[in-house]
Amino acid sequence: MEYVALFFKTILFRPYVFAFLAAFLFAAIQLIGWPRTWRFWVISWATAFICEYSSTRNGVPFGWYHYNGSTLGQELYFSNIPFMDSISFSFLLYAAYCVALGLLLPIDHTATTALPLRSLRFDLAARTGWRLWILTAGLFAFIDMVIDPVALRGDRWFLGKIYYYPDPGWHFGVPFANYCGWAVVGLISLAIYFPLDRRLPAPEIRPAASVTPRILLGIGLYYGVLAFNLAMTFWIGESFMGLSGLLMHLPVLILLASRLVVTSHHPAGS
């Protein structure tokens, strides 16, 4: 009963995390269906927890950092890891996966959509290939370059000061090893998930229907999380840090929009 009470306390204490989690579940079920969604969730959650558990004890793969337990009794912990922290990896990895899909999936000339968007083909080889594997892991670590610096300053907003690095790094106090650790979590999670994706029955997508709007749900999650963290960064007065994060991600957003959005001069499927 204590864990149940702490779980509900966690929802009330971290509603924004659970809003992003709900958005992930909705978006993923629309695109890949429930059988793939729960596997993706469990694999990424378990991988993140094991890596965090290891890193807080051995410094691998994120480098050394420590949770200070300042919110014990206010939210649920598994061992020394806050519950909300490890589940965040799942929805962030899925969001990064969708951005990578938007950049790498082949254009589908047979599908149709009423929206001014190019239709993408949800090709199995493309969505489980090494290019998408690497790009997803990179985008996963890339968004953390906005999240972690502001999270490290959680005492200045409603996150709270929940962790610290014994040896602060060059990127606004975050060590580079941390971002490498995020990439490792992404690579391991997808290396486990992709073989399962290949073996499961194909997701139900109507013939000639564009899959792009479903992918956009996950892309929207990526940029929703990014906007939330940038907003917190500017709110606490870290303008240079916020502008740095904004300028880092702007080229990817422009590239994504140029690939997916149809202009009046470029009809869909061209």
One Martini backbone bead per residue (centre of mass of N, CA, C, O) as a GRO file, in nm:
protein
  270
    1MET     BB    1   0.055   0.065  -0.016
    2GLU     BB    2   0.294   0.257  -0.018
    3TYR     BB    3   0.348   0.242  -0.327
    4VAL     BB    4   0.072   0.342  -0.416
    5ALA     BB    5   0.083   0.616  -0.276
    6LEU     BB    6   0.347   0.710  -0.419
    7PHE     BB    7   0.240   0.697  -0.704
    8PHE     BB    8   0.020   0.921  -0.665
    9LYS     BB    9   0.217   1.134  -0.569
   10THR     BB   10   0.381   1.142  -0.832
   11ILE     BB   11   0.157   1.244  -1.018
   12LEU     BB   12   0.115   1.512  -0.854
   13PHE     BB   13   0.426   1.600  -0.861
   14ARG     BB   14   0.451   1.488  -1.196
   15PRO     BB   15   0.239   1.568  -1.436
   16TYR     BB   16   0.422   1.620  -1.689
   17VAL     BB   17   0.533   1.333  -1.719
   18PHE     BB   18   0.250   1.190  -1.756
   19ALA     BB   19   0.169   1.349  -2.005
   20PHE     BB   20   0.401   1.243  -2.183
   21LEU     BB   21   0.336   0.944  -2.146
   22ALA     BB   22   0.049   0.953  -2.267
   23ALA     BB   23   0.142   1.059  -2.544
   24PHE     BB   24   0.314   0.817  -2.614
   25LEU     BB   25   0.099   0.595  -2.603
   26PHE     BB   26  -0.086   0.714  -2.814
   27ALA     BB   27   0.116   0.745  -3.050
   28ALA     BB   28   0.223   0.449  -3.060
   29ILE     BB   29  -0.046   0.302  -3.107
   30GLN     BB   30  -0.108   0.442  -3.377
   31LEU     BB   31   0.156   0.327  -3.524
   32ILE     BB   32   0.245   0.021  -3.372
   33GLY     BB   33   0.087  -0.065  -3.145
   34TRP     BB   34   0.065  -0.241  -2.854
   35PRO     BB   35   0.275  -0.475  -2.883
   36ARG     BB   36   0.509  -0.267  -2.936
   37THR     BB   37   0.476  -0.058  -2.713
   38TRP     BB   38   0.529  -0.233  -2.456
   39ARG     BB   39   0.810  -0.322  -2.545
   40PHE     BB   40   0.941  -0.049  -2.573
   41TRP     BB   41   0.890   0.042  -2.282
   42VAL     BB   42   1.025  -0.186  -2.119
   43ILE     BB   43   1.304  -0.180  -2.249
   44SER     BB   44   1.377   0.122  -2.196
   45TRP     BB   45   1.327   0.124  -1.893
   46ALA     BB   46   1.520  -0.105  -1.807
   47THR     BB   47   1.775   0.012  -1.933
   48ALA     BB   48   1.777   0.280  -1.779
   49PHE     BB   49   1.783   0.167  -1.493
   50ILE     BB   50   2.043   0.001  -1.513
   51CYS     BB   51   2.224   0.242  -1.597
   52GLU     BB   52   2.167   0.415  -1.348
   53TYR     BB   53   2.249   0.214  -1.133
   54SER     BB   54   2.541   0.189  -1.237
   55SER     BB   55   2.632   0.493  -1.242
   56THR     BB   56   2.580   0.544  -0.926
   57ARG     BB   57   2.824   0.312  -0.872
   58ASN     BB   58   3.036   0.307  -1.154
   59GLY     BB   59   3.006   0.529  -1.402
   60VAL     BB   60   2.814   0.338  -1.588
   61PRO     BB   61   2.760   0.536  -1.879
   62PHE     BB   62   2.729   0.851  -1.753
   63GLY     BB   63   2.884   0.861  -1.519
   64TRP     BB   64   2.911   1.046  -1.240
   65TYR     BB   65   2.623   1.030  -1.019
   66HIS     BB   66   2.366   1.170  -0.782
   67TYR     BB   67   2.112   1.102  -0.576
   68ASN     BB   68   1.981   1.282  -0.282
   69GLY     BB   69   1.675   1.225  -0.173
   70SER     BB   70   1.484   1.493  -0.144
   71THR     BB   71   1.196   1.320  -0.241
   72LEU     BB   72   1.150   1.143  -0.020
   73GLY     BB   73   0.798   1.071   0.017
   74GLN     BB   74   0.692   1.224  -0.257
   75GLU     BB   75   0.818   0.986  -0.432
   76LEU     BB   76   0.898   0.731  -0.635
   77TYR     BB   77   1.130   0.465  -0.571
   78PHE     BB   78   1.402   0.272  -0.714
   79SER     BB   79   1.584   0.264  -0.491
   80ASN     BB   80   1.776   0.551  -0.602
   81ILE     BB   81   1.548   0.584  -0.829
   82PRO     BB   82   1.342   0.775  -0.984
   83PHE     BB   83   1.066   0.690  -1.151
   84MET     BB   84   1.037   0.939  -1.348
   85ASP     BB   85   1.317   0.913  -1.481
   86SER     BB   86   1.308   0.632  -1.629
   87ILE     BB   87   1.039   0.688  -1.796
   88SER     BB   88   1.148   0.923  -1.972
   89PHE     BB   89   1.315   0.756  -2.175
   90SER     BB   90   1.082   0.632  -2.336
   91PHE     BB   91   0.948   0.891  -2.463
   92LEU     BB   92   1.214   1.004  -2.582
   93LEU     BB   93   1.287   0.770  -2.769
   94TYR     BB   94   1.031   0.772  -2.939
   95ALA     BB   95   1.056   1.062  -3.037
   96ALA     BB   96   1.330   1.021  -3.180
   97TYR     BB   97   1.230   0.798  -3.370
   98CYS     BB   98   1.028   0.981  -3.526
   99VAL     BB   99   1.231   1.181  -3.635
  100ALA     BB  100   1.393   0.968  -3.789
  101LEU     BB  101   1.163   0.878  -3.969
  102GLY     BB  102   1.117   1.157  -4.106
  103LEU     BB  103   1.420   1.151  -4.233
  104LEU     BB  104   1.434   0.824  -4.358
  105LEU     BB  105   1.190   0.757  -4.484
  106PRO     BB  106   1.033   0.675  -4.754
  107ILE     BB  107   0.865   0.783  -5.014
  108ASP     BB  108   0.511   0.768  -5.084
  109HIS     BB  109   0.337   0.759  -5.399
  110THR     BB  110   0.049   0.607  -5.310
  111ALA     BB  111  -0.020   0.777  -5.088
  112THR     BB  112  -0.270   0.961  -4.895
  113THR     BB  113  -0.345   1.316  -4.811
  114ALA     BB  114  -0.504   1.610  -4.690
  115LEU     BB  115  -0.239   1.699  -4.615
  116PRO     BB  116   0.063   1.902  -4.644
  117LEU     BB  117   0.211   1.599  -4.691
  118ARG     BB  118   0.435   1.369  -4.704
  119SER     BB  119   0.453   1.038  -4.779
  120LEU     BB  120   0.529   0.758  -4.587
  121ARG     BB  121   0.706   0.453  -4.563
  122PHE     BB  122   0.669   0.171  -4.341
  123ASP     BB  123   0.956   0.041  -4.355
  124LEU     BB  124   1.121  -0.217  -4.214
  125ALA     BB  125   1.418  -0.174  -4.299
  126ALA     BB  126   1.428   0.133  -4.228
  127ARG     BB  127   1.312   0.111  -3.918
  128THR     BB  128   1.565  -0.124  -3.857
  129GLY     BB  129   1.814   0.017  -3.929
  130TRP     BB  130   2.127   0.157  -3.879
  131ARG     BB  131   2.058   0.453  -3.939
  132LEU     BB  132   1.821   0.477  -3.738
  133TRP     BB  133   1.971   0.383  -3.488
  134ILE     BB  134   2.181   0.615  -3.480
  135LEU     BB  135   1.992   0.863  -3.503
  136THR     BB  136   1.819   0.814  -3.256
  137ALA     BB  137   2.046   0.821  -3.046
  138GLY     BB  138   2.136   1.109  -3.118
  139LEU     BB  139   1.861   1.255  -3.062
  140PHE     BB  140   1.839   1.162  -2.770
  141ALA     BB  141   2.098   1.311  -2.673
  142PHE     BB  142   2.029   1.595  -2.789
  143ILE     BB  143   1.785   1.663  -2.597
  144ASP     BB  144   1.960   1.645  -2.334
  145MET     BB  145   2.116   1.921  -2.394
  146VAL     BB  146   1.854   2.063  -2.262
  147ILE     BB  147   1.757   1.904  -2.010
  148ASP     BB  148   2.002   1.873  -1.810
  149PRO     BB  149   2.081   2.170  -1.744
  150VAL     BB  150   1.796   2.239  -1.616
  151ALA     BB  151   1.780   2.001  -1.414
  152LEU     BB  152   2.036   2.089  -1.250
  153ARG     BB  153   1.836   2.357  -1.182
  154GLY     BB  154   1.578   2.253  -1.005
  155ASP     BB  155   1.583   2.465  -0.758
  156ARG     BB  156   1.451   2.697  -0.971
  157TRP     BB  157   1.222   2.483  -0.988
  158PHE     BB  158   0.979   2.216  -0.968
  159LEU     BB  159   1.180   1.975  -0.963
  160GLY     BB  160   1.439   2.003  -0.813
  161LYS     BB  161   1.716   1.892  -0.620
  162ILE     BB  162   1.807   1.550  -0.716
  163TYR     BB  163   2.102   1.604  -0.842
  164TYR     BB  164   2.464   1.529  -0.905
  165TYR     BB  165   2.797   1.624  -0.994
  166PRO     BB  166   3.113   1.580  -0.878
  167ASP     BB  167   3.207   1.650  -1.194
  168PRO     BB  168   3.168   1.901  -1.365
  169GLY     BB  169   3.102   2.009  -1.680
  170TRP     BB  170   3.118   2.200  -1.981
  171HIS     BB  171   2.792   2.172  -2.020
  172PHE     BB  172   2.652   2.343  -1.792
  173GLY     BB  173   2.776   2.100  -1.588
  174VAL     BB  174   2.777   1.871  -1.803
  175PRO     BB  175   2.896   1.582  -1.885
  176PHE     BB  176   2.972   1.411  -2.171
  177ALA     BB  177   2.912   1.121  -2.064
  178ASN     BB  178   2.607   1.154  -2.041
  179TYR     BB  179   2.547   1.156  -2.350
  180CYS     BB  180   2.667   0.882  -2.404
  181GLY     BB  181   2.467   0.729  -2.222
  182TRP     BB  182   2.216   0.792  -2.386
  183ALA     BB  183   2.310   0.651  -2.644
  184VAL     BB  184   2.337   0.372  -2.514
  185VAL     BB  185   2.042   0.334  -2.437
  186GLY     BB  186   1.937   0.355  -2.727
  187LEU     BB  187   2.102   0.125  -2.857
  188ILE     BB  188   2.011  -0.106  -2.673
  189SER     BB  189   1.704  -0.084  -2.701
  190LEU     BB  190   1.695  -0.115  -3.018
  191ALA     BB  191   1.854  -0.386  -3.032
  192ILE     BB  192   1.605  -0.531  -2.897
  193TYR     BB  193   1.352  -0.424  -3.058
  194PHE     BB  194   1.396  -0.475  -3.366
  195PRO     BB  195   1.370  -0.790  -3.374
  196LEU     BB  196   1.075  -0.780  -3.276
  197ASP     BB  197   0.959  -0.611  -3.506
  198ARG     BB  198   1.026  -0.824  -3.732
  199ARG     BB  199   0.837  -1.063  -3.598
  200LEU     BB  200   0.598  -0.908  -3.599
  201PRO     BB  201   0.322  -0.814  -3.705
  202ALA     BB  202   0.199  -0.596  -3.899
  203PRO     BB  203   0.086  -0.307  -3.892
  204GLU     BB  204  -0.220  -0.134  -3.904
  205ILE     BB  205  -0.242  -0.016  -4.242
  206ARG     BB  206  -0.396   0.136  -4.471
  207PRO     BB  207  -0.424   0.139  -4.784
  208ALA     BB  208  -0.314   0.452  -4.904
  209ALA     BB  209  -0.226   0.546  -4.624
  210SER     BB  210  -0.086   0.778  -4.437
  211VAL     BB  211   0.178   0.780  -4.182
  212THR     BB  212   0.265   1.072  -4.108
  213PRO     BB  213   0.061   1.167  -3.883
  214ARG     BB  214   0.164   0.951  -3.676
  215ILE     BB  215   0.455   1.051  -3.663
  216LEU     BB  216   0.385   1.346  -3.571
  217LEU     BB  217   0.315   1.276  -3.282
  218GLY     BB  218   0.611   1.211  -3.198
  219ILE     BB  219   0.733   1.478  -3.292
  220GLY     BB  220   0.560   1.651  -3.104
  221LEU     BB  221   0.682   1.535  -2.847
  222TYR     BB  222   0.971   1.627  -2.887
  223TYR     BB  223   0.894   1.941  -2.912
  224GLY     BB  224   0.741   1.959  -2.646
  225VAL     BB  225   0.976   1.892  -2.456
  226LEU     BB  226   1.162   2.108  -2.560
  227ALA     BB  227   0.980   2.354  -2.497
  228PHE     BB  228   0.956   2.308  -2.195
  229ASN     BB  229   1.267   2.329  -2.131
  230LEU     BB  230   1.310   2.608  -2.255
  231ALA     BB  231   1.107   2.755  -2.078
  232MET     BB  232   1.256   2.694  -1.810
  233THR     BB  233   1.522   2.828  -1.888
  234PHE     BB  234   1.407   3.118  -1.923
  235TRP     BB  235   1.256   3.140  -1.647
  236ILE     BB  236   1.546   3.123  -1.480
  237GLY     BB  237   1.748   3.315  -1.668
  238GLU     BB  238   1.888   3.121  -1.908
  239SER     BB  239   1.945   3.256  -2.199
  240PHE     BB  240   2.199   3.128  -2.324
  241MET     BB  241   2.108   2.834  -2.288
  242GLY     BB  242   1.847   2.862  -2.452
  243LEU     BB  243   1.973   2.959  -2.721
  244SER     BB  244   2.154   2.718  -2.761
  245GLY     BB  245   1.926   2.503  -2.780
  246LEU     BB  246   1.769   2.633  -3.011
  247LEU     BB  247   2.004   2.639  -3.227
  248MET     BB  248   2.061   2.335  -3.228
  249HIS     BB  249   1.752   2.246  -3.324
  250LEU     BB  250   1.671   2.410  -3.578
  251PRO     BB  251   1.797   2.248  -3.819
  252VAL     BB  252   1.626   1.991  -3.779
  253LEU     BB  253   1.349   2.123  -3.815
  254ILE     BB  254   1.398   2.229  -4.101
  255LEU     BB  255   1.462   1.956  -4.233
  256LEU     BB  256   1.193   1.822  -4.163
  257ALA     BB  257   1.004   2.025  -4.301
  258SER     BB  258   1.130   2.002  -4.590
  259ARG     BB  259   1.046   1.691  -4.615
  260LEU     BB  260   0.722   1.699  -4.525
  261VAL     BB  261   0.643   1.967  -4.648
  262VAL     BB  262   0.414   2.096  -4.873
  263THR     BB  263   0.430   2.293  -5.134
  264SER     BB  264   0.295   2.457  -5.405
  265HIS     BB  265   0.557   2.351  -5.586
  266HIS     BB  266   0.527   2.053  -5.422
  267PRO     BB  267   0.384   1.786  -5.468
  268ALA     BB  268   0.276   1.508  -5.358
  269GLY     BB  269   0.533   1.260  -5.423
  270SER     BB  270   0.789   1.436  -5.544
   0.00000   0.00000   0.00000
